[in-house]
């Protein structure tokens, strides 16, 4: 394996790991709110969260590219005040990945929150336990399969991203070139051997990740029944 291959795969997994951690931190409070709120805004928020499932990646990537461009207010503000350019940068790839993989974290967490019996939260409230303590000591320990599924699906989806990453980050070796982009780049150069290396590694990793999800969820289900 050549150094470019190792560099690209390392960057891909680095982006996927950082994206998954950010999504977990942001996803728990958002999924909690979606699972229990009665607000009229719930449907709107759920729609926005789910849009990456049906929206072409290039559409989201295009608007992020325009939104964070230094010639526009938000991009210009970040560039002038924080010396931060999200267009064609590692940071921009992270932002795009977080937004595009959002439903893959939120949906499993929201379903896990909703599946927890309401009497557990009611009993905690009756005992005077705060909502924050209830979340960390009662709810989260009872939704491990949902947390695991959200993390693994988000990681796997980020590994395979193409459209958003290409639009926002471009194809800069060592900074924004992820494995999915490298496959396209190698095919265009008629370097099918290297393209096969990337494709096979992604295929094997994706298969292994999904297999882990199903096996672990099945074990959790057996433990609950017993």
CSV table of C-alpha atoms in Angstrom, one decimal:
chain,number,residue,atom,x,y,z
A,1,UNK,CA,0.0,0.0,0.0
A,2,UNK,CA,1.4,3.4,-1.0
A,3,UNK,CA,1.7,6.4,1.4
A,4,UNK,CA,-1.2,8.2,-0.4
A,5,UNK,CA,-3.5,5.3,0.2
A,6,UNK,CA,-2.7,5.1,3.9
A,7,UNK,CA,-2.9,8.9,4.3
A,8,UNK,CA,-6.4,9.0,2.6
A,9,UNK,CA,-7.7,6.1,4.7
A,10,UNK,CA,-6.4,7.6,7.9
A,11,UNK,CA,-8.0,11.0,7.0
A,12,UNK,CA,-11.3,9.2,6.2
A,13,UNK,CA,-11.5,7.4,9.6
A,14,UNK,CA,-10.4,10.6,11.4
A,15,UNK,CA,-13.2,12.6,9.9
A,16,UNK,CA,-15.7,9.7,10.6
A,17,UNK,CA,-14.6,9.5,14.3
A,18,UNK,CA,-14.7,13.3,14.9
A,19,UNK,CA,-18.0,13.5,13.2
A,20,UNK,CA,-19.5,10.7,15.3
A,21,UNK,CA,-18.3,12.2,18.5
A,22,UNK,CA,-19.8,15.6,17.6
A,23,UNK,CA,-23.1,14.0,16.5
A,24,UNK,CA,-23.3,12.0,19.8
A,25,UNK,CA,-22.8,15.2,21.9
A,26,UNK,CA,-25.3,17.2,19.8
A,27,UNK,CA,-27.7,14.3,19.2
A,28,UNK,CA,-28.5,13.2,22.7
A,29,UNK,CA,-30.2,16.5,23.7
A,30,UNK,CA,-31.8,17.0,20.3
A,31,UNK,CA,-33.2,13.4,20.3
A,32,UNK,CA,-34.4,13.8,23.9
A,33,UNK,CA,-36.3,16.9,22.9
A,34,UNK,CA,-37.8,15.3,19.8
A,35,UNK,CA,-38.8,12.2,21.8
A,36,UNK,CA,-40.7,14.0,24.6
A,37,UNK,CA,-41.7,17.4,23.4
A,38,UNK,CA,-45.2,18.4,22.5
A,39,UNK,CA,-44.1,21.6,20.7
A,40,UNK,CA,-45.7,22.4,17.3
A,41,UNK,CA,-42.2,22.9,16.0
A,42,UNK,CA,-41.4,19.2,16.4
A,43,UNK,CA,-42.6,18.3,12.9
A,44,UNK,CA,-40.5,21.1,11.3
A,45,UNK,CA,-37.4,20.0,13.3
A,46,UNK,CA,-37.9,16.4,12.4
A,47,UNK,CA,-38.3,17.3,8.7
A,48,UNK,CA,-35.1,19.3,8.8
A,49,UNK,CA,-33.2,16.5,10.5
A,50,UNK,CA,-34.4,13.9,8.0
A,51,UNK,CA,-33.8,15.9,4.9
A,52,UNK,CA,-30.3,14.5,4.3
A,53,UNK,CA,-31.9,11.1,3.8
A,54,UNK,CA,-33.7,12.2,0.6
A,55,UNK,CA,-31.9,15.4,-0.4
A,56,UNK,CA,-29.1,15.0,-3.0
A,57,UNK,CA,-25.7,15.4,-1.2
A,58,UNK,CA,-24.6,17.9,-3.8
A,59,UNK,CA,-27.6,20.2,-2.9
A,60,UNK,CA,-26.5,20.4,0.7
A,61,UNK,CA,-22.9,20.7,-0.3
A,62,UNK,CA,-23.6,23.5,-2.7
A,63,UNK,CA,-25.5,25.6,-0.2
A,64,UNK,CA,-22.8,25.0,2.4
A,65,UNK,CA,-20.2,26.1,-0.2
A,66,UNK,CA,-22.1,29.3,-0.8
A,67,UNK,CA,-22.9,29.9,2.8
A,68,UNK,CA,-19.4,29.6,4.1
A,69,UNK,CA,-17.7,31.3,1.2
A,70,UNK,CA,-15.5,34.3,2.4
A,71,UNK,CA,-17.4,36.6,0.0
A,72,UNK,CA,-20.6,36.0,1.9
A,73,UNK,CA,-21.5,37.4,5.4
A,74,UNK,CA,-21.1,34.3,7.5
A,75,UNK,CA,-18.0,33.0,5.7
A,76,UNK,CA,-16.5,36.5,5.7
A,77,UNK,CA,-17.2,36.9,9.5
A,78,UNK,CA,-15.5,33.6,10.3
A,79,UNK,CA,-12.5,34.5,8.1
A,80,UNK,CA,-12.1,38.0,9.5
A,81,UNK,CA,-12.7,37.4,13.2
A,82,UNK,CA,-11.5,33.8,13.7
A,83,UNK,CA,-9.2,33.3,10.7
A,84,UNK,CA,-11.4,30.2,9.9
A,85,UNK,CA,-12.2,29.2,6.4
A,86,UNK,CA,-14.6,26.3,6.1
A,87,UNK,CA,-14.5,26.1,2.3
A,88,UNK,CA,-12.0,23.6,1.0
A,89,UNK,CA,-10.7,22.8,4.5
A,90,UNK,CA,-10.7,19.9,7.0
A,91,UNK,CA,-13.0,21.9,9.3
A,92,UNK,CA,-15.5,22.4,6.5
A,93,UNK,CA,-15.5,18.7,5.8
A,94,UNK,CA,-16.3,18.1,9.4
A,95,UNK,CA,-19.2,20.6,9.4
A,96,UNK,CA,-20.6,19.1,6.2
A,97,UNK,CA,-20.3,15.5,7.5
A,98,UNK,CA,-22.1,16.4,10.7
A,99,UNK,CA,-25.0,17.9,8.9
A,100,UNK,CA,-25.3,15.2,6.3
A,101,UNK,CA,-25.0,12.3,8.9
A,102,UNK,CA,-27.3,13.9,11.4
A,103,UNK,CA,-30.4,11.7,10.8
A,104,UNK,CA,-28.2,8.5,11.2
A,105,UNK,CA,-27.6,9.6,14.8
A,106,UNK,CA,-30.8,11.3,15.7
A,107,UNK,CA,-33.3,8.6,14.6
A,108,UNK,CA,-31.8,5.7,16.6
A,109,UNK,CA,-31.5,7.9,19.7
A,110,UNK,CA,-35.0,9.3,19.3
A,111,UNK,CA,-36.4,5.8,18.9
A,112,UNK,CA,-34.5,4.6,22.0
A,113,UNK,CA,-35.7,7.5,24.1
A,114,UNK,CA,-39.3,6.8,23.0
A,115,UNK,CA,-39.0,3.1,23.8
A,116,UNK,CA,-38.2,3.7,27.5
A,117,UNK,CA,-41.3,3.3,29.7
A,118,UNK,CA,-42.7,6.6,30.8
A,119,UNK,CA,-43.1,5.3,34.4
A,120,UNK,CA,-39.3,5.4,34.8
A,121,UNK,CA,-39.2,9.1,34.2
A,122,UNK,CA,-42.3,9.7,36.3
A,123,UNK,CA,-40.8,7.7,39.2
A,124,UNK,CA,-37.6,9.8,39.0
A,125,UNK,CA,-39.6,13.0,38.9
A,126,UNK,CA,-41.6,11.8,41.9
A,127,UNK,CA,-38.4,11.2,43.9
A,128,UNK,CA,-37.2,14.7,43.1
A,129,UNK,CA,-34.4,13.6,40.7
A,130,UNK,CA,-33.5,16.4,38.2
A,131,UNK,CA,-34.0,15.8,34.5
A,132,UNK,CA,-30.3,16.0,33.9
A,133,UNK,CA,-29.6,13.3,36.5
A,134,UNK,CA,-32.4,11.2,35.2
A,135,UNK,CA,-30.9,11.4,31.7
A,136,UNK,CA,-27.5,10.2,32.7
A,137,UNK,CA,-28.4,7.7,35.5
A,138,UNK,CA,-31.7,6.2,34.1
A,139,UNK,CA,-32.4,7.0,30.5
A,140,UNK,CA,-29.0,6.6,28.8
A,141,UNK,CA,-28.0,3.3,30.6
A,142,UNK,CA,-31.3,1.9,29.3
A,143,UNK,CA,-30.7,2.8,25.7
A,144,UNK,CA,-27.3,1.3,25.0
A,145,UNK,CA,-28.4,-0.4,21.8
A,146,UNK,CA,-29.8,2.8,20.4
A,147,UNK,CA,-26.6,4.7,21.2
A,148,UNK,CA,-24.4,2.0,19.7
A,149,UNK,CA,-26.6,1.9,16.5
A,150,UNK,CA,-26.4,5.7,16.2
A,151,UNK,CA,-22.7,5.8,16.6
A,152,UNK,CA,-21.9,2.9,14.2
A,153,UNK,CA,-24.3,4.1,11.5
A,154,UNK,CA,-23.0,7.7,11.7
A,155,UNK,CA,-19.5,6.5,11.5
A,156,UNK,CA,-20.2,4.1,8.5
A,157,UNK,CA,-22.2,6.8,6.7
A,158,UNK,CA,-19.5,9.4,7.1
A,159,UNK,CA,-16.9,7.0,5.8
A,160,UNK,CA,-18.9,6.6,2.6
A,161,UNK,CA,-19.7,10.3,2.0
A,162,UNK,CA,-19.0,11.7,-1.4
A,163,UNK,CA,-21.1,14.6,-2.7
A,164,UNK,CA,-21.1,16.9,0.4
A,165,UNK,CA,-17.4,16.3,1.0
A,166,UNK,CA,-16.5,16.9,-2.6
A,167,UNK,CA,-18.5,20.2,-2.8
A,168,UNK,CA,-17.3,21.6,0.5
A,169,UNK,CA,-13.8,20.2,0.8
A,170,UNK,CA,-12.8,19.5,-2.8
A,171,UNK,CA,-10.0,17.0,-3.5
A,172,UNK,CA,-7.0,18.2,-1.5
A,173,UNK,CA,-4.6,15.3,-0.6
A,174,UNK,CA,-4.0,15.0,3.1
A,175,UNK,CA,-6.6,17.5,4.0
A,176,UNK,CA,-10.0,16.9,2.3
A,177,UNK,CA,-9.5,13.9,0.1
A,178,UNK,CA,-11.5,11.0,1.6
A,179,UNK,CA,-11.6,7.4,0.3
A,180,UNK,CA,-14.9,7.9,-1.6
A,181,UNK,CA,-13.4,10.8,-3.5
A,182,UNK,CA,-10.1,8.9,-4.1
A,183,UNK,CA,-12.0,6.0,-5.7
A,184,UNK,CA,-13.6,8.5,-8.2
A,185,UNK,CA,-10.3,10.2,-8.8
A,186,UNK,CA,-8.5,6.9,-9.4
A,187,UNK,CA,-11.2,5.6,-11.8
A,188,UNK,CA,-10.9,8.8,-13.8
A,189,UNK,CA,-7.1,8.2,-14.0
A,190,UNK,CA,-7.8,4.6,-15.1
A,191,UNK,CA,-5.9,3.4,-12.1
A,192,UNK,CA,-8.4,0.5,-11.3
A,193,UNK,CA,-6.0,-1.3,-9.0
A,194,UNK,CA,-5.8,1.5,-6.5
A,195,UNK,CA,-9.5,2.2,-6.9
A,196,UNK,CA,-10.1,-1.5,-6.0
A,197,UNK,CA,-8.0,-1.2,-2.9
A,198,UNK,CA,-10.1,1.7,-1.6
A,199,UNK,CA,-13.4,0.1,-2.6
A,200,UNK,CA,-12.6,-3.2,-1.1
A,201,UNK,CA,-11.5,-1.7,2.2
A,202,UNK,CA,-14.7,0.4,2.4
A,203,UNK,CA,-16.8,-2.6,1.5
A,204,UNK,CA,-15.2,-4.8,4.2
A,205,UNK,CA,-15.4,-2.1,6.9
A,206,UNK,CA,-19.0,-1.3,6.1
A,207,UNK,CA,-20.0,-5.0,6.2
A,208,UNK,CA,-18.2,-5.5,9.5
A,209,UNK,CA,-19.7,-2.5,11.1
A,210,UNK,CA,-23.3,-3.4,10.1
A,211,UNK,CA,-22.7,-7.0,11.2
A,212,UNK,CA,-21.6,-5.7,14.6
A,213,UNK,CA,-24.8,-3.7,14.9
A,214,UNK,CA,-27.0,-6.7,14.2
A,215,UNK,CA,-25.1,-9.1,16.5
A,216,UNK,CA,-24.9,-6.7,19.4
A,217,UNK,CA,-28.6,-5.7,19.1
A,218,UNK,CA,-29.6,-9.3,19.0
A,219,UNK,CA,-27.6,-10.0,22.2
A,220,UNK,CA,-29.2,-7.0,23.9
A,221,UNK,CA,-32.6,-8.3,22.9
A,222,UNK,CA,-31.8,-11.7,24.4
A,223,UNK,CA,-30.6,-10.2,27.6
A,224,UNK,CA,-33.8,-8.2,28.0
A,225,UNK,CA,-35.9,-11.3,27.4
A,226,UNK,CA,-34.0,-13.3,30.0
